[in-house]
Structures are given as C-alpha cells and as structure tokens.
Short mmCIF file of C-alpha atoms in Angstrom, two decimals:
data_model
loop_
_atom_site.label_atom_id
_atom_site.label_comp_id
_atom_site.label_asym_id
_atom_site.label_seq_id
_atom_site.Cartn_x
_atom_site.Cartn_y
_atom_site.Cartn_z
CA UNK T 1 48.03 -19.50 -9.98
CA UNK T 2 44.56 -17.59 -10.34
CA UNK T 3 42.08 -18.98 -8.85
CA UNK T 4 38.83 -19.80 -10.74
CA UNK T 5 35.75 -17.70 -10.58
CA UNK T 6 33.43 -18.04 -7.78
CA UNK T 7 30.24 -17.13 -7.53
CA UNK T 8 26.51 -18.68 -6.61
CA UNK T 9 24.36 -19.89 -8.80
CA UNK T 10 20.94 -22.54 -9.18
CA UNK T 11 21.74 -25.37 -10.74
CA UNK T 12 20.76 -29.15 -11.38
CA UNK T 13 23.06 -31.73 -10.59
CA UNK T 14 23.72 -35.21 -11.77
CA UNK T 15 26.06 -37.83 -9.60
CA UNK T 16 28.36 -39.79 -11.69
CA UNK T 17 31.63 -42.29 -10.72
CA UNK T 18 30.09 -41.94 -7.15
CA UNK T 19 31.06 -37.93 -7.33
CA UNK T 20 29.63 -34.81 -8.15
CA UNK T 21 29.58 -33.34 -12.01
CA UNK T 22 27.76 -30.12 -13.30
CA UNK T 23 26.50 -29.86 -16.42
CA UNK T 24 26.09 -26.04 -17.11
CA UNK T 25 23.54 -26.48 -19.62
CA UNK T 26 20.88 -27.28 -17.10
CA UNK T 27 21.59 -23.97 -15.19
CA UNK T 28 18.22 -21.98 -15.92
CA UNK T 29 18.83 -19.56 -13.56
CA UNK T 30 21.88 -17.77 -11.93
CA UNK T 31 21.77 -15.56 -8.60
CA UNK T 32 24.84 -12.99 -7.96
CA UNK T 33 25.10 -11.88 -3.93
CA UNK T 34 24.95 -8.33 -3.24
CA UNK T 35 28.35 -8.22 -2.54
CA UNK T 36 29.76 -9.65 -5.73
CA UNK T 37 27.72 -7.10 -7.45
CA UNK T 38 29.16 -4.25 -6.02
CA UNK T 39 32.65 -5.59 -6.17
CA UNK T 40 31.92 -6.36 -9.85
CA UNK T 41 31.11 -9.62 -11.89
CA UNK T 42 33.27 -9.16 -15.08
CA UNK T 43 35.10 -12.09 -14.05
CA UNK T 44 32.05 -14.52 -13.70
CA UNK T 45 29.88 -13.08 -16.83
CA UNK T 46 32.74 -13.50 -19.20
CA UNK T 47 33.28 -17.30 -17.72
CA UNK T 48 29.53 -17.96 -18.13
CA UNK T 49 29.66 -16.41 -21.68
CA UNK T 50 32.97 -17.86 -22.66
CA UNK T 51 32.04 -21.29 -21.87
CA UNK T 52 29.84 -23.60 -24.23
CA UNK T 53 27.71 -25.16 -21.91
CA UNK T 54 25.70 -22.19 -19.79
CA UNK T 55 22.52 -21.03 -21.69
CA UNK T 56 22.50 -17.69 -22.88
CA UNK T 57 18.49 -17.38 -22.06
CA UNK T 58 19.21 -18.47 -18.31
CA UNK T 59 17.56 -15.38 -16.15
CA UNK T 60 19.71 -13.86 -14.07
CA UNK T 61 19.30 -12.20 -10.58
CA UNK T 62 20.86 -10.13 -7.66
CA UNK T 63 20.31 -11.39 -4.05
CA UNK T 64 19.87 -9.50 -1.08
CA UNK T 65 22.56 -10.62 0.68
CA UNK T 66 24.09 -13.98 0.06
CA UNK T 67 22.67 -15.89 -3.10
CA UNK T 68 23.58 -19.44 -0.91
CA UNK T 69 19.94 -18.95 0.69
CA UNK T 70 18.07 -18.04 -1.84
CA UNK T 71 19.49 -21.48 -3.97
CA UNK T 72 18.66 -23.55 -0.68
CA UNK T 73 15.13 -22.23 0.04
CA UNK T 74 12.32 -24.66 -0.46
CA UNK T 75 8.80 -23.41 -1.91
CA UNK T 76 6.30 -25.09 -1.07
CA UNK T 77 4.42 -25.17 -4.31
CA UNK T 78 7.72 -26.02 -7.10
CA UNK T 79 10.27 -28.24 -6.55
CA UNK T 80 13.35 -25.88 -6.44
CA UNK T 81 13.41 -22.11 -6.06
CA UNK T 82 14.83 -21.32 -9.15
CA UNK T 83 11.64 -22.16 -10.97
CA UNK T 84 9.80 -19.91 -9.04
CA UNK T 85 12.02 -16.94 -10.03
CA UNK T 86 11.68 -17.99 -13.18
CA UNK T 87 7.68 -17.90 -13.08
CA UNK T 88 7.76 -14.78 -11.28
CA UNK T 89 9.90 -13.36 -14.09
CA UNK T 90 7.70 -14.29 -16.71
CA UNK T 91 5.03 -12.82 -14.53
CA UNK T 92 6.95 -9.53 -15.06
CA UNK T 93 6.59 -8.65 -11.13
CA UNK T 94 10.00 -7.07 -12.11
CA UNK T 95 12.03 -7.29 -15.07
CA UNK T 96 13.26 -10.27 -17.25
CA UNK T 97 16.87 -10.09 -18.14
CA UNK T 98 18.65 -13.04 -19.95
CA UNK T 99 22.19 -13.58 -20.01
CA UNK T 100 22.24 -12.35 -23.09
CA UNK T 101 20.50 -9.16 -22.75
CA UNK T 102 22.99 -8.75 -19.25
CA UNK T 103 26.14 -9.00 -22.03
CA UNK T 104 24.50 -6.54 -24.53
CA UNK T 105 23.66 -4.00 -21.87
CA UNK T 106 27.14 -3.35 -20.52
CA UNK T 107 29.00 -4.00 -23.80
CA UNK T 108 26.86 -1.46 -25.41
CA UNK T 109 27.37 2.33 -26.10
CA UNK T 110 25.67 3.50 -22.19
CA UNK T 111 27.44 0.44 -20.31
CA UNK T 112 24.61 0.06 -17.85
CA UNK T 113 22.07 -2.73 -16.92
CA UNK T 114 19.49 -3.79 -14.76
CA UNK T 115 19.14 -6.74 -13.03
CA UNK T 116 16.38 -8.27 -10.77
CA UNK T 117 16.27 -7.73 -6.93
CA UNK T 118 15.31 -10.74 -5.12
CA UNK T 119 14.99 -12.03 -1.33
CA UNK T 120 13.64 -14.55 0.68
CA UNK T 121 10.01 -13.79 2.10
CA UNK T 122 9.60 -15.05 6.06
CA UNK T 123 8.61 -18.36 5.70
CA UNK T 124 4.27 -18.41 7.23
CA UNK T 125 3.28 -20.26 10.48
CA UNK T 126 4.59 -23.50 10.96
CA UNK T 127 6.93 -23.32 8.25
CA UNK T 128 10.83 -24.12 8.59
CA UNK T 129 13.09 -21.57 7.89
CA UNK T 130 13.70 -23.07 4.49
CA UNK T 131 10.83 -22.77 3.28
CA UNK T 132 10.67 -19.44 2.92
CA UNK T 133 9.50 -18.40 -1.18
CA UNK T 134 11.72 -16.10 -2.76
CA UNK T 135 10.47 -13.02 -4.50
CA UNK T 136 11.28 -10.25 -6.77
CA UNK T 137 11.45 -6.70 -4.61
CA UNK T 138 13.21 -4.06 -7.16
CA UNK T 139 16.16 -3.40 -9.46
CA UNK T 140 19.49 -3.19 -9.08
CA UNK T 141 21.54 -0.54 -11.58
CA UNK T 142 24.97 -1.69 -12.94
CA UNK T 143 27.39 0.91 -14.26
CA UNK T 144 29.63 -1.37 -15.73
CA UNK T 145 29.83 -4.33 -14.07
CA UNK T 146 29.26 -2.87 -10.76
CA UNK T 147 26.05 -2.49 -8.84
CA UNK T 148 25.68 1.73 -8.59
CA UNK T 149 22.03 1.74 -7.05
CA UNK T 150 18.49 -0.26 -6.26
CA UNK T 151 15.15 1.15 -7.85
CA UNK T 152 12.31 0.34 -5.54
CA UNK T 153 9.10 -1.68 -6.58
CA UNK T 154 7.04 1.27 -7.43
CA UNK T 155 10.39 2.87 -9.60
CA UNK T 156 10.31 -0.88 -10.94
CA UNK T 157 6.78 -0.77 -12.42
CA UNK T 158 7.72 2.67 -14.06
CA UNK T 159 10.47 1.08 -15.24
CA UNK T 160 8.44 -2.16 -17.34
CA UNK T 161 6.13 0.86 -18.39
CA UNK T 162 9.31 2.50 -20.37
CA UNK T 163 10.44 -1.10 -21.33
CA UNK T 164 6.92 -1.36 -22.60
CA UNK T 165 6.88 -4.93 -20.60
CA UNK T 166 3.84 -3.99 -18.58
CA UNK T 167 1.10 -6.85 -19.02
CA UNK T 168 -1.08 -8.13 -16.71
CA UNK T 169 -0.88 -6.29 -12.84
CA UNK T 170 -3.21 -4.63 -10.70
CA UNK T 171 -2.54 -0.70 -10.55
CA UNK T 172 -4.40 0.45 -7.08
CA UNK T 173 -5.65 4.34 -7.49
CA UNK T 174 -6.91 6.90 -5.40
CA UNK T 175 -9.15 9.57 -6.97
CA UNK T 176 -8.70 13.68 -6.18
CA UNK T 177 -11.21 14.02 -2.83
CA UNK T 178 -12.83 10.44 -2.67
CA UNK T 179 -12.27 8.16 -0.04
CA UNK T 180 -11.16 4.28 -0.57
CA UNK T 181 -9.46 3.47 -3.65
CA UNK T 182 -9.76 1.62 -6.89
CA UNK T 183 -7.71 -1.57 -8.33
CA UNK T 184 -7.28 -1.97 -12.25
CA UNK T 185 -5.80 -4.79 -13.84
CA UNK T 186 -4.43 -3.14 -17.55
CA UNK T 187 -5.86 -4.99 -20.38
CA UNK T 188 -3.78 -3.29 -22.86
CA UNK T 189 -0.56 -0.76 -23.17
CA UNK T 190 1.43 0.77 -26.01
CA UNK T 191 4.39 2.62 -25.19
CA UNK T 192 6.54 5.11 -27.31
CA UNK T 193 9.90 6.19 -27.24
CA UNK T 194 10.29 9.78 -28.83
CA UNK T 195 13.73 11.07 -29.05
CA UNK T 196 14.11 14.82 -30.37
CA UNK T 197 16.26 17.49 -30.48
CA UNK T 198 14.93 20.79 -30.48
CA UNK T 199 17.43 24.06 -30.61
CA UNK T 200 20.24 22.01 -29.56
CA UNK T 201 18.30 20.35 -26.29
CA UNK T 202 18.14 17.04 -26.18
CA UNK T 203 14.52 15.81 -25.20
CA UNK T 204 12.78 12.31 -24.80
CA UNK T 205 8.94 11.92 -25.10
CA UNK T 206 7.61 9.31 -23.65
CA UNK T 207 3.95 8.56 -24.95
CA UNK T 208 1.70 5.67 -23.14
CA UNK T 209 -2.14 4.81 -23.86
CA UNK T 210 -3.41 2.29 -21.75
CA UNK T 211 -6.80 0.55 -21.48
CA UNK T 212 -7.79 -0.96 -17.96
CA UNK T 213 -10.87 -2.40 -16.22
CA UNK T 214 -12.12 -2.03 -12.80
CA UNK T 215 -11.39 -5.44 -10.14
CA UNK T 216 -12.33 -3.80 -7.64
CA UNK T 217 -13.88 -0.34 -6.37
CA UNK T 218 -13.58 0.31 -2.72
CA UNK T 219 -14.80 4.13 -3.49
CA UNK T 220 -18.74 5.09 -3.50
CA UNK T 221 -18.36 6.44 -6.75
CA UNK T 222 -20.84 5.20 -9.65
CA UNK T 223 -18.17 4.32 -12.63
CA UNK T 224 -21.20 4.23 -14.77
CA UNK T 225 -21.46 7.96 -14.23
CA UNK T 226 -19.12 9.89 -16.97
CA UNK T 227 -17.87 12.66 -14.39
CA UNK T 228 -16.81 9.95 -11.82
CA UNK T 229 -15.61 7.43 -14.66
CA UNK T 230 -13.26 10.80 -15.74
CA UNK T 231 -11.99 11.24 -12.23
CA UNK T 232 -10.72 7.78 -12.01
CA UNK T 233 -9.19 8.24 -15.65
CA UNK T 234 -7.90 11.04 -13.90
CA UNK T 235 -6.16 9.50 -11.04
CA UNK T 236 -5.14 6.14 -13.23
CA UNK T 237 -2.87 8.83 -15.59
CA UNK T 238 -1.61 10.34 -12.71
CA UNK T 239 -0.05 7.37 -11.54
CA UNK T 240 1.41 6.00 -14.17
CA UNK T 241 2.83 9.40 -14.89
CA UNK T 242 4.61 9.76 -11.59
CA UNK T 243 5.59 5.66 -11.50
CA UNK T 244 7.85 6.91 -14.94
CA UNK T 245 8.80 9.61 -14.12
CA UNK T 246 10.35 8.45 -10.56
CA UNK T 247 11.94 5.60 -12.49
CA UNK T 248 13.32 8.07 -15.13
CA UNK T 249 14.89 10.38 -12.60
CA UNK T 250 16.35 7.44 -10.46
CA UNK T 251 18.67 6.39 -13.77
CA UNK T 252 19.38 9.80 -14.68
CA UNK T 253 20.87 10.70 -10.82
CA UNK T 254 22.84 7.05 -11.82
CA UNK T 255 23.93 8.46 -14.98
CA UNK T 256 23.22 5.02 -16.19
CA UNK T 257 20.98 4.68 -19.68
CA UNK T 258 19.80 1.04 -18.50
CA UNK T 259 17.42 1.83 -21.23
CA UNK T 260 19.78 2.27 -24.17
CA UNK T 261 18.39 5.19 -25.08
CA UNK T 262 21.33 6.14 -26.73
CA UNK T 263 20.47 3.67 -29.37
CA UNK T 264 17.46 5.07 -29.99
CA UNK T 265 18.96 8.71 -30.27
CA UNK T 266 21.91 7.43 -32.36
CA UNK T 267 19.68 5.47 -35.57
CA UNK T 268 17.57 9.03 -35.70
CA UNK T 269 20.48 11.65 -34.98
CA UNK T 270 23.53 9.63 -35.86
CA UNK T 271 25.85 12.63 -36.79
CA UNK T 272 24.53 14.88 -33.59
CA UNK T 273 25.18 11.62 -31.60
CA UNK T 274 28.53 10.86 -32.79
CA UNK T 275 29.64 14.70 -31.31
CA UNK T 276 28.34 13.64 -27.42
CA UNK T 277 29.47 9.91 -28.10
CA UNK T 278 32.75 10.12 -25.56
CA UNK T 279 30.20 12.11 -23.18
CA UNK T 280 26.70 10.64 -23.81
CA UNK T 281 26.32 9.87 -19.85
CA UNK T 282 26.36 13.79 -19.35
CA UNK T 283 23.88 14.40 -21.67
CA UNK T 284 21.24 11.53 -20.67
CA UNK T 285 21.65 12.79 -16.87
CA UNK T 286 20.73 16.10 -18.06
CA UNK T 287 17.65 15.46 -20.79
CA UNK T 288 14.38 16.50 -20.42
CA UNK T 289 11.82 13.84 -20.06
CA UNK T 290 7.85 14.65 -21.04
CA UNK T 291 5.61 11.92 -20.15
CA UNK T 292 2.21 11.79 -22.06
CA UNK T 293 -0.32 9.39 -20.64
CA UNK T 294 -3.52 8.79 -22.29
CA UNK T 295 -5.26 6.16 -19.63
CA UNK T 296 -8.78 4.82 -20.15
CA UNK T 297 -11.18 2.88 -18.24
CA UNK T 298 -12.85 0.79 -20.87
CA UNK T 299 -14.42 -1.79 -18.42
CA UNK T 300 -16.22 -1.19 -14.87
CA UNK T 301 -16.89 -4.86 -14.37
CA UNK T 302 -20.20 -6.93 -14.18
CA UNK T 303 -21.63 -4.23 -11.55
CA UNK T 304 -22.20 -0.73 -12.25
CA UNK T 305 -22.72 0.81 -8.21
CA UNK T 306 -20.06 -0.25 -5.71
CA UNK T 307 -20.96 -3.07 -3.92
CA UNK T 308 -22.46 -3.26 -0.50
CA UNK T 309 -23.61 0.41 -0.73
CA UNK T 310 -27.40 2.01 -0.53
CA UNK T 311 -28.00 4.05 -3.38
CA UNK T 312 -28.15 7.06 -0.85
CA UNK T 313 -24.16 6.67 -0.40
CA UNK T 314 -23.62 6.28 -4.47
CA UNK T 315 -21.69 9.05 -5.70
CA UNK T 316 -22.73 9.77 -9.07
CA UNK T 317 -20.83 12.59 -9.61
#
C-alpha cells in the first residue's frame, strides 16, 4: 500500500474526542525542507491542490535544511512563526508566491518556479534556542518540481525589480570616487517587459524608471548640488542595472523562465513562438537581455549638507 505524502508544514490545530484533528483550511503557510525540494514535491503539491480544505493563497516556502525547526521556532514578537513569514512576505524582503501561483508556474509552458528561501536567524543574548526568528535569505529555482539552484539576496532584489514587486526597501549606493555611501528608500518604480525579435534574434528589453529619496548620506557630497545629485543618480542606475542583470543571468545558466517570459513572447509573436515551443528553454538561455534604467533622486531629505560636516569638508561638486 502507498504510503501517504509526507512533508512539513505550519499549521493550527484544534483537539477534539481527546485527540488530535487538522483542519487544512487554517494552514496559512506551508514550508518544504531542502531535501524534499530537490527530491521533488509533485507528490505533496498535487495532495495540497487536490484536496478541498488547503487554501490556495497559503504562501509557500523552502527551508534551509529541515522545515521541523523553522515550524517550532518561537518569535518573540508574533505568536507562531508562520505569521512572521507571512509579514515578511508581504514586506517583499523576497518574493510572495501562493499556492496558486506555485501550480501555474510549473504547469505552464517554461515549467519553472521560484520559491522563498528561509532559515532560522541565531536566536540574540539570552535567548533559547527556540527563539530564534526566521527570515527570508534568497530564492530557490524549480525546474519542474525539483529544486535546480538558489539566487542570493542581492540576485533576489533583481529579481522583484523584473517581477515589478519592488516597493518599499532601502537600496545602499556608492558613488564613482567618493568615500561612504548613500541609502535610498524607492518611493516609486515602473517596470517594463519588452519582448522583440529583430532579424531572427530573440531579445528582451527590460525598461525601469524609478524615483527615490535620500535616508541617509554617509558621503560629504552636497545633494543639493546638480553635479553631485547626478553622480548619485549615477551610481543608483548602476545598481539596479547590475542587481537585474545578475538575476537575469542566474535563470538563464538554469534554463528556467521562472519569469514566464514565454508568455509574454507567445501573446506578441504567437506563430514565431509556436516554431521554438518544444525548445523554448534553448532559446530563453540564449536571449539577449538590455536593461534600461532611468533612476532619479527626487528627494534629498529635510537637510541639504551631510550631517555632522563643516562646510570646508562639503563636496559640492
């Protein structure tokens, strides 16, 4: 007789008849262990799916390692740490991915997804070793239902920034030949997908224009100044350049489309499309990518000067 699926999971309980009963319903979030990921989790998506009970809009995670600790850690600030996975998700310190998005990224045309990394952070002085807070620390790549790869934090935040999911974070720069760097918090983004094909090449463009303002300048540069306001422009492009492009390359050496790009490619080129269907994975590891970043500083704060310096060590240019 097969035996039933197993896997780990968070869940709320209820007692009942002096034994324990789950009601699937109240699962809100569900954790897969490394290993089970690389092994493959067909068997417990289609259960979770196939049953009536689990919620479709439950977040779902990878562990690093077992999920068992992750479920039995105790935040201090929540009550269980499924919640704060959940907060951290909606956060979007990494990505958000619902059951249902899981099911409709490896049943559609690319077969690849990406899940949430997560692990227990060292619990602080004078803490048990339960009390540890879990945390979200990178993607893991699926081809199929197997786990093919990780994607880092920084390959993460490129990531959001092609998902067009970036909202509110602090980007840290460092401008060209200026000591000390500068945080921004972005107060807006719009992000587009442009998929082309030019004398038989199959190209993406990937257009961003982003508005941020200044938390905190740890440079001597006057942001009031045009020439050192353009510098930090500059440097803020720069970095969100590379952070997509790093994330871009890291699927395409996967040949996984985590993206479903293919999509996107197939409603404006359906009949050149249809011709690479059977090979699309081929063709998305080999694509060009241009990345055009138009990054403004609209905001320097309710100081003009950094903080803390004469007006001798000011740079205004």
């Amino acid at each position: 007789m097969k035996k039933a699926p197993i896997f780990q999971m968070h869940c709320l309980s209820f007692k009942a008849s002096f034994r324990e009963k789950y009601f699937w319903g109240h699962c809100k979030v569900f954790v897969f262990g490394e290993k089970l990921a690389k092994e493959g989790i067909q068997e417990q998506l289609d259960f979770l799916l196939r049953h009536p009970q689990p919620r479709e809009k439950a977040n779902v995670y990878v562990s690093k390692g077992e999920a068992k600790p992750i479920l039995e850690s105790l935040p201090p600030l929540e009550n269980y740490s499924g919640e704060v996975l959940r907060e951290l998700s909606d956060l979007h310190i990494g990505m958000l991915v619902t059951m249902q998005d899981l099911d409709e990224m490896l049943t559609g045309i690319p077969q690849a997804a990406a899940l949430p990394f997560v692990k227990i952070l060292p619990p602080g002085k004078g803490q048990t070793k339960l009390q540890g807070i879990p945390y979200i620390v990178g993607t893991v790549v699926f081809k199929k239902d197997k786990m093919t790869g990780m994607m880092t934090e920084k390959e993460t935040r490129g990531l959001l920034w092609l998902r067009d999911e970036v909202e509110s974070y602090t980007v840290t720069i460092k401008p060209k030949g200026v000591k000390g760097k500068i945080s921004l918090s972005p107060v807006s983004a719009k992000v587009k997908i442009i998929p082309q094909i030019i004398n038989g090449k199959w190209k993406l463009l990937v257009r961003v224009n982003t508005d941020g303002s200044v938390i905190q300048n740890g440079t001597n540069l006057n942001l009031s100044n045009p020439k050192s306001l353009k510098a930090a422009e500059r440097a803020y492009q720069k970095d969100i350049e590379k952070r997509i492009e790093m994330a871009f390359l890291h699927t395409q050496d996967k040949k996984a489309d985590i993206l479903g790009l293919g999509k996107d490619f197939y409603r404006k080129y359906p009949k050149q499309f249809n011709k690479v269907d059977n090979h699309w994975d081929e063709i998305f590891a080999e694509m060009e990518v241009e990345v055009d970043v138009a990054a403004h500083i609209r905001r320097q704060g309710y100081i003009n000067k950094p903080a803390g310096l004469s007006e001798k060590e000011v740079k205004d240019k």
